[in-house]
C-alpha cells in the first residue's frame, strides 16, 4: 500500500530514524479501528498486528476501517513484505546502472543560439552531462558556473512550467546565452537517451541533457554550411 521512504538514513552522529507510523491492524482501544474484544491483549503490540505506513495512509486506514478491514490489511502487509524481500534479493544480484546505447550517442553537438534551443535540450531530462573549457580568471569561473547552474535549475523545473512560464524561461535563457557570448564563450548541446537497468523495475529510457561550454576560438568547433532546399522547408 505504502511505498514511500519511511526510514531516514543514519548520519555520522546519529542512527537511522523511523519517520513512518507503526499502525495497529486491530486496535487495542474499545472504540478504536477494527477493535476485536476476543483478540488477545498481549498480542496488540505484536509484530503481526503492526504495519508501517506514512502518516497519510495511517489516517486513511483508521478513518475508513470499514473498507480497510483486518483481512485486507493483513493481505496488504503480506504483499508488501514480499515486495521488500523481492526488491532486496534483486538489488543484491543486480544493482541499478545507467547504460549508454551506442546508436544513441550524439555524433556532434550543435551550437545553441536561442533560449528555446537551450530549453529544448534541458526539458524533462533525467540527468545532466556538463563540460566546459578551463576558465582563466575568476570572472570566467563565475560566468560559466552561473550559466550551468541556472541551466540545470531550469531543466529540473521544466516539467512544471506552464506555457507562459516557458516563454519567460526561454527569454531568460537567451539572456544567459548572450552573457556567455559576451564573455567569449559559446554553448553547444544535444540529448542522449541511455538505458536505466537493474533493480526491480523493467529497463527504461534515461535521457541525458548534454551541454558543453567552449571558447568561441576553440579549435574543436567545426563550421558546417547547411543548405535547405525549398522542398524541405
Short mmCIF file of C-alpha atoms in Angstrom, two decimals:
data_model
loop_
_atom_site.label_atom_id
_atom_site.label_comp_id
_atom_site.label_asym_id
_atom_site.label_seq_id
_atom_site.Cartn_x
_atom_site.Cartn_y
_atom_site.Cartn_z
CA UNK A 1 0.00 0.00 0.00
CA UNK A 2 2.66 2.49 1.06
CA UNK A 3 5.99 2.53 -0.77
CA UNK A 4 7.24 5.86 0.45
CA UNK A 5 10.62 6.02 2.17
CA UNK A 6 9.80 5.50 5.85
CA UNK A 7 13.29 5.37 7.32
CA UNK A 8 15.74 8.27 7.22
CA UNK A 9 19.38 7.32 6.66
CA UNK A 10 21.82 7.49 9.53
CA UNK A 11 24.28 10.35 9.86
CA UNK A 12 27.82 10.46 11.19
CA UNK A 13 26.43 11.30 14.62
CA UNK A 14 23.05 9.52 14.75
CA UNK A 15 21.38 6.22 13.88
CA UNK A 16 18.62 5.73 11.34
CA UNK A 17 15.28 7.37 12.14
CA UNK A 18 11.89 5.75 11.52
CA UNK A 19 9.74 8.53 10.07
CA UNK A 20 6.72 6.33 9.35
CA UNK A 21 3.95 5.37 11.79
CA UNK A 22 3.59 1.97 13.43
CA UNK A 23 -0.10 1.27 12.86
CA UNK A 24 -2.22 -1.34 14.61
CA UNK A 25 -4.22 -3.64 12.38
CA UNK A 26 -6.51 -4.43 15.33
CA UNK A 27 -6.79 -1.54 17.76
CA UNK A 28 -6.43 -2.11 21.48
CA UNK A 29 -8.86 0.72 22.20
CA UNK A 30 -12.52 -0.23 22.70
CA UNK A 31 -13.71 2.35 20.16
CA UNK A 32 -10.58 2.06 18.03
CA UNK A 33 -10.43 0.98 14.38
CA UNK A 34 -11.11 -2.74 13.87
CA UNK A 35 -11.21 -3.42 17.63
CA UNK A 36 -11.96 -7.06 18.44
CA UNK A 37 -12.90 -7.94 22.02
CA UNK A 38 -11.69 -11.52 21.60
CA UNK A 39 -8.26 -10.52 20.30
CA UNK A 40 -5.60 -11.28 22.96
CA UNK A 41 -4.47 -8.12 24.74
CA UNK A 42 -0.87 -9.33 24.84
CA UNK A 43 -0.85 -9.53 21.03
CA UNK A 44 -1.91 -5.92 20.41
CA UNK A 45 1.68 -4.72 20.03
CA UNK A 46 2.97 -7.91 18.42
CA UNK A 47 4.75 -7.55 15.08
CA UNK A 48 2.00 -9.48 13.29
CA UNK A 49 -0.51 -6.82 14.36
CA UNK A 50 1.60 -3.86 13.24
CA UNK A 51 2.09 -2.32 9.82
CA UNK A 52 4.46 0.55 8.97
CA UNK A 53 2.80 3.34 6.98
CA UNK A 54 3.26 7.01 6.20
CA UNK A 55 1.05 9.42 8.16
CA UNK A 56 -1.36 9.90 5.25
CA UNK A 57 -2.07 6.18 4.79
CA UNK A 58 -2.23 5.71 8.57
CA UNK A 59 -5.08 8.21 8.76
CA UNK A 60 -6.83 6.70 5.74
CA UNK A 61 -6.93 3.15 7.11
CA UNK A 62 -8.14 4.33 10.51
CA UNK A 63 -10.79 6.70 9.12
CA UNK A 64 -12.01 4.12 6.59
CA UNK A 65 -11.90 0.99 8.73
CA UNK A 66 -14.98 -0.47 7.02
CA UNK A 67 -13.02 -0.50 3.77
CA UNK A 68 -9.65 -1.39 5.27
CA UNK A 69 -10.68 -4.48 7.18
CA UNK A 70 -8.42 -6.74 9.22
CA UNK A 71 -8.23 -9.24 6.37
CA UNK A 72 -7.38 -6.59 3.79
CA UNK A 73 -4.64 -5.03 5.93
CA UNK A 74 -3.12 -8.42 6.67
CA UNK A 75 -3.07 -9.12 2.94
CA UNK A 76 -1.52 -5.72 2.20
CA UNK A 77 1.11 -6.31 4.88
CA UNK A 78 1.95 -9.73 3.46
CA UNK A 79 2.17 -8.42 -0.11
CA UNK A 80 4.35 -5.51 0.96
CA UNK A 81 6.75 -7.76 2.86
CA UNK A 82 7.03 -9.99 -0.20
CA UNK A 83 7.73 -6.93 -2.37
CA UNK A 84 10.51 -5.86 0.01
CA UNK A 85 12.03 -9.35 0.00
CA UNK A 86 11.98 -9.44 -3.79
CA UNK A 87 13.49 -5.96 -4.02
CA UNK A 88 16.30 -6.87 -1.63
CA UNK A 89 17.04 -10.09 -3.49
CA UNK A 90 17.22 -8.33 -6.84
CA UNK A 91 19.29 -5.44 -5.51
CA UNK A 92 21.75 -7.99 -4.12
CA UNK A 93 22.27 -9.63 -7.50
CA UNK A 94 21.85 -6.73 -9.88
CA UNK A 95 22.49 -3.11 -8.99
CA UNK A 96 20.93 -0.17 -10.76
CA UNK A 97 23.03 1.19 -13.60
CA UNK A 98 22.75 3.60 -16.49
CA UNK A 99 24.00 2.12 -19.75
CA UNK A 100 24.96 4.02 -22.88
CA UNK A 101 23.41 2.82 -26.13
CA UNK A 102 25.95 3.11 -28.94
CA UNK A 103 23.49 4.20 -31.61
CA UNK A 104 22.11 6.92 -29.32
CA UNK A 105 25.44 8.64 -28.66
CA UNK A 106 25.39 12.04 -30.46
CA UNK A 107 27.93 12.28 -33.25
CA UNK A 108 28.30 16.01 -32.61
CA UNK A 109 26.92 18.87 -30.53
CA UNK A 110 25.16 21.83 -32.12
CA UNK A 111 25.57 25.45 -31.13
CA UNK A 112 22.66 26.75 -29.06
CA UNK A 113 21.70 30.14 -30.47
CA UNK A 114 18.47 30.91 -28.60
CA UNK A 115 16.83 30.27 -25.27
CA UNK A 116 14.35 27.97 -26.97
CA UNK A 117 17.23 25.90 -28.33
CA UNK A 118 18.66 25.58 -24.83
CA UNK A 119 15.29 24.84 -23.21
CA UNK A 120 14.70 22.03 -25.71
CA UNK A 121 17.98 20.42 -24.65
CA UNK A 122 17.19 20.81 -20.94
CA UNK A 123 13.49 19.92 -20.79
CA UNK A 124 12.46 16.77 -18.92
CA UNK A 125 15.98 15.37 -18.72
CA UNK A 126 16.71 12.73 -16.10
CA UNK A 127 20.37 13.67 -15.80
CA UNK A 128 22.94 16.18 -16.96
CA UNK A 129 26.38 15.96 -18.54
CA UNK A 130 28.05 19.37 -18.40
CA UNK A 131 31.56 20.15 -19.68
CA UNK A 132 33.45 23.39 -20.18
CA UNK A 133 36.78 24.83 -21.24
CA UNK A 134 39.06 25.78 -18.37
CA UNK A 135 38.37 29.32 -17.13
CA UNK A 136 41.34 31.68 -16.98
CA UNK A 137 40.02 34.12 -14.40
CA UNK A 138 37.57 34.42 -11.53
CA UNK A 139 35.24 36.34 -13.82
CA UNK A 140 35.17 33.47 -16.32
CA UNK A 141 34.74 30.98 -13.50
CA UNK A 142 31.68 32.81 -12.17
CA UNK A 143 30.25 33.25 -15.66
CA UNK A 144 30.43 29.54 -16.51
CA UNK A 145 29.33 28.41 -13.05
CA UNK A 146 26.28 30.69 -13.03
CA UNK A 147 25.27 29.67 -16.54
CA UNK A 148 25.46 25.92 -15.88
CA UNK A 149 23.73 26.19 -12.51
CA UNK A 150 20.81 28.17 -13.92
CA UNK A 151 20.61 25.80 -16.87
CA UNK A 152 20.31 22.82 -14.53
CA UNK A 153 17.79 24.62 -12.31
CA UNK A 154 15.54 25.38 -15.29
CA UNK A 155 15.95 21.83 -16.54
CA UNK A 156 14.74 20.43 -13.23
CA UNK A 157 11.79 22.84 -13.19
CA UNK A 158 10.85 22.27 -16.84
CA UNK A 159 8.22 19.60 -16.20
CA UNK A 160 6.22 22.06 -14.09
CA UNK A 161 6.39 25.01 -16.47
CA UNK A 162 3.13 26.25 -17.97
CA UNK A 163 3.01 27.74 -21.47
CA UNK A 164 3.63 31.29 -20.26
CA UNK A 165 6.40 30.14 -17.95
CA UNK A 166 8.19 28.51 -20.87
CA UNK A 167 8.16 31.79 -22.82
CA UNK A 168 9.68 33.64 -19.86
CA UNK A 169 12.19 30.86 -19.25
CA UNK A 170 13.29 30.82 -22.90
CA UNK A 171 13.79 34.59 -22.74
CA UNK A 172 15.89 34.29 -19.58
CA UNK A 173 17.98 31.55 -21.17
CA UNK A 174 18.55 33.76 -24.22
CA UNK A 175 19.94 36.44 -21.92
CA UNK A 176 22.26 33.89 -20.34
CA UNK A 177 23.50 32.80 -23.77
CA UNK A 178 24.16 36.44 -24.68
CA UNK A 179 26.12 36.97 -21.47
CA UNK A 180 28.11 33.85 -22.23
CA UNK A 181 28.90 35.04 -25.75
CA UNK A 182 29.94 38.48 -24.49
CA UNK A 183 32.36 36.68 -22.21
CA UNK A 184 33.91 34.88 -25.17
CA UNK A 185 32.11 31.52 -24.84
CA UNK A 186 29.58 29.56 -26.87
CA UNK A 187 27.21 26.85 -25.70
CA UNK A 188 26.80 23.57 -27.57
CA UNK A 189 24.39 20.81 -26.70
CA UNK A 190 22.46 17.68 -27.52
CA UNK A 191 20.38 14.97 -25.86
CA UNK A 192 21.25 11.32 -25.39
CA UNK A 193 18.87 8.52 -24.43
CA UNK A 194 20.53 5.92 -22.22
CA UNK A 195 19.04 2.86 -20.51
CA UNK A 196 18.26 2.63 -16.80
CA UNK A 197 18.63 -1.03 -15.84
CA UNK A 198 18.71 -3.25 -12.76
CA UNK A 199 16.71 -3.12 -9.55
CA UNK A 200 13.10 -4.25 -9.52
CA UNK A 201 11.78 -2.27 -12.48
CA UNK A 202 11.95 -3.12 -16.18
CA UNK A 203 14.61 -1.23 -18.19
CA UNK A 204 13.55 2.29 -19.14
CA UNK A 205 14.84 5.28 -21.07
CA UNK A 206 17.08 7.71 -19.18
CA UNK A 207 17.51 10.99 -21.04
CA UNK A 208 20.71 12.96 -20.55
CA UNK A 209 20.98 16.68 -21.31
CA UNK A 210 24.45 17.39 -22.70
CA UNK A 211 25.93 20.88 -22.53
CA UNK A 212 29.45 21.96 -23.39
CA UNK A 213 30.71 25.50 -22.89
CA UNK A 214 33.72 26.32 -25.07
CA UNK A 215 35.62 29.42 -26.06
CA UNK A 216 34.43 30.86 -29.34
CA UNK A 217 38.01 30.39 -30.59
CA UNK A 218 38.16 26.68 -29.67
CA UNK A 219 39.78 24.70 -32.49
CA UNK A 220 37.34 21.81 -31.97
CA UNK A 221 34.50 23.90 -33.41
CA UNK A 222 33.60 22.83 -36.93
CA UNK A 223 31.53 25.20 -39.04
CA UNK A 224 29.03 23.50 -41.31
CA UNK A 225 27.03 25.27 -44.02
CA UNK A 226 23.55 23.82 -44.16
CA UNK A 227 21.68 24.47 -47.39
CA UNK A 228 17.99 23.68 -47.13
CA UNK A 229 16.05 23.47 -50.37
CA UNK A 230 12.51 24.79 -50.66
CA UNK A 231 11.30 21.22 -50.88
CA UNK A 232 12.47 20.50 -47.32
CA UNK A 233 11.12 23.60 -45.62
#
